[in-house]
Amino acid sequence: MKCINRLLSLFLITCVTISFVGCKSSADSVTSYNVYDSSFVYGITHNGSNSDVGLFATDLCVINSDDLGTSAIDSQVAGAGGAFNTTEKNVVYAQNIHGQMYPASTTKILTAYIACTYGNLDDYYTISANAVDQASDSSVIDLKEGDVISLRDLLYGLMLRSGNDAAVAIAEGISGDVETFATLMNSTAKSLGATNSNFVTPNGLHDENHYTTVYDMYLILNAALENEDFYNIFTASDYTANYTSGGESKTVEWSTTNQYTTGKVTVPAGFTILGGKTGTTGAAGYCLVLLSENQDGDRIISIVFNADCRSNLYLLMNEILSNYCL
């Protein structure tokens, strides 16, 4: 029995050795795989003869949670900020870039983008009592219940005059009610990678559960600018709206609240301001999301959230642009 056991042991050792030798070849070694190749190259997946899966962030500016450049400027006047060179695809300034912030009326960037994506700008909406039920100090375009106005005019009133009534009218026109529209806002934001945000209203009036981040807002605006209708509205400085109010034709003129465009604030040397959206509430502070172009023709998205006053909002934005975006 001992001889048989010894023979059996030798046989098993020989088989195992042959198996290891047979498996080890340079062609099959893990180290021979190029980590930058897709699994399709090695026949592991079969998605088609020309399967090339693009990475989500290939055309995006990407950064971790570290601050960048905050010590050289007056960053203490605001809660968060960021600057993104979308031409070179890099982040050039970062301050609390992934921290949750209240966006105030910069929320309307997402509202406008969704409307341009899902709505027909030439459709006419009838304004509801709910849409015009705004606080006395709320920013509105003075719509009345029963007014009939195009989605296009509502969008210019939304972005230029920051009409909270226009935001509700748009939400109701696109989705039927504000709650359903908020669901669409959140699903749209997440599809763009803006996963640290939660939207409750189409206008950004304060709600503790309504928040975003500087980086998420960059992602939203970056995507929205690809929509031609949105781009035209976002970069407009004034607009003439014509709609029906009380059964009669009404014409109104709207101008932007962006103080760079109005000339109240001097644009930093070397920059052309293309468009922007302001926002202000007691909890959110003073906010600005800006699109500009530097002297090299690079597109810059720059954002300041929760500035302690309007003058410091533009002071910090000027410092960000001048120091990091030229």
Short mmCIF file of C-alpha atoms in Angstrom, two decimals, residues 101-112 134 138-139 158 162-168 171 178 181-182 185 198-212 217 277-285 287 305:
data_model
loop_
_atom_site.label_atom_id
_atom_site.label_comp_id
_atom_site.label_asym_id
_atom_site.label_seq_id
_atom_site.Cartn_x
_atom_site.Cartn_y
_atom_site.Cartn_z
CA MET A 101 -24.53 74.91 -2.13
CA TYR A 102 -27.87 76.64 -2.64
CA PRO A 103 -27.97 77.78 -6.30
CA ALA A 104 -30.80 80.36 -6.11
CA SER A 105 -31.84 81.48 -9.61
CA THR A 106 -28.87 79.86 -11.33
CA THR A 107 -31.23 76.85 -11.10
CA LYS A 108 -32.96 78.37 -14.12
CA ILE A 109 -30.06 77.23 -16.30
CA LEU A 110 -31.27 73.65 -15.88
CA THR A 111 -34.91 74.69 -16.28
CA ALA A 112 -34.14 76.45 -19.56
CA GLN A 134 -45.44 84.70 -6.15
CA SER A 138 -40.15 87.83 -5.85
CA SER A 139 -38.41 88.42 -9.17
CA LEU A 158 -36.72 83.40 -17.32
CA SER A 162 -35.08 85.83 -13.80
CA GLY A 163 -38.86 85.50 -13.73
CA ASN A 164 -39.98 83.08 -11.03
CA ASP A 165 -43.46 83.14 -12.53
CA ALA A 166 -41.99 82.23 -15.91
CA ALA A 167 -40.18 79.26 -14.32
CA VAL A 168 -43.41 77.81 -12.92
CA ALA A 171 -42.54 73.65 -15.60
CA VAL A 178 -43.86 71.55 -10.76
CA PHE A 181 -40.88 68.77 -13.66
CA ALA A 182 -38.57 68.54 -10.62
CA MET A 185 -34.72 68.06 -13.49
CA ASN A 198 -31.14 67.74 -5.81
CA PHE A 199 -33.69 70.08 -7.36
CA VAL A 200 -37.13 70.82 -5.91
CA THR A 201 -38.24 73.95 -7.79
CA PRO A 202 -37.74 75.25 -11.34
CA ASN A 203 -36.83 78.75 -10.10
CA GLY A 204 -34.43 78.11 -7.22
CA LEU A 205 -36.47 79.74 -4.46
CA HIS A 206 -35.01 78.50 -1.21
CA ASP A 207 -35.66 74.96 -0.05
CA GLU A 208 -33.27 73.04 2.20
CA ASN A 209 -33.54 70.05 -0.13
CA HIS A 210 -32.73 72.12 -3.22
CA TYR A 211 -28.97 72.22 -3.75
CA THR A 212 -26.16 71.70 -6.21
CA MET A 217 -23.45 73.41 -12.30
CA LYS A 277 -26.99 83.92 -14.98
CA THR A 278 -27.22 85.58 -11.60
CA GLY A 279 -28.99 84.34 -8.49
CA THR A 280 -29.65 85.70 -5.02
CA THR A 281 -31.48 84.55 -1.91
CA GLY A 282 -30.78 85.07 1.78
CA ALA A 283 -29.54 81.49 2.17
CA ALA A 284 -27.71 81.23 -1.17
CA GLY A 285 -26.02 84.62 -0.99
CA CYS A 287 -24.31 83.72 -7.15
CA PHE A 305 -21.64 80.68 -5.17
#
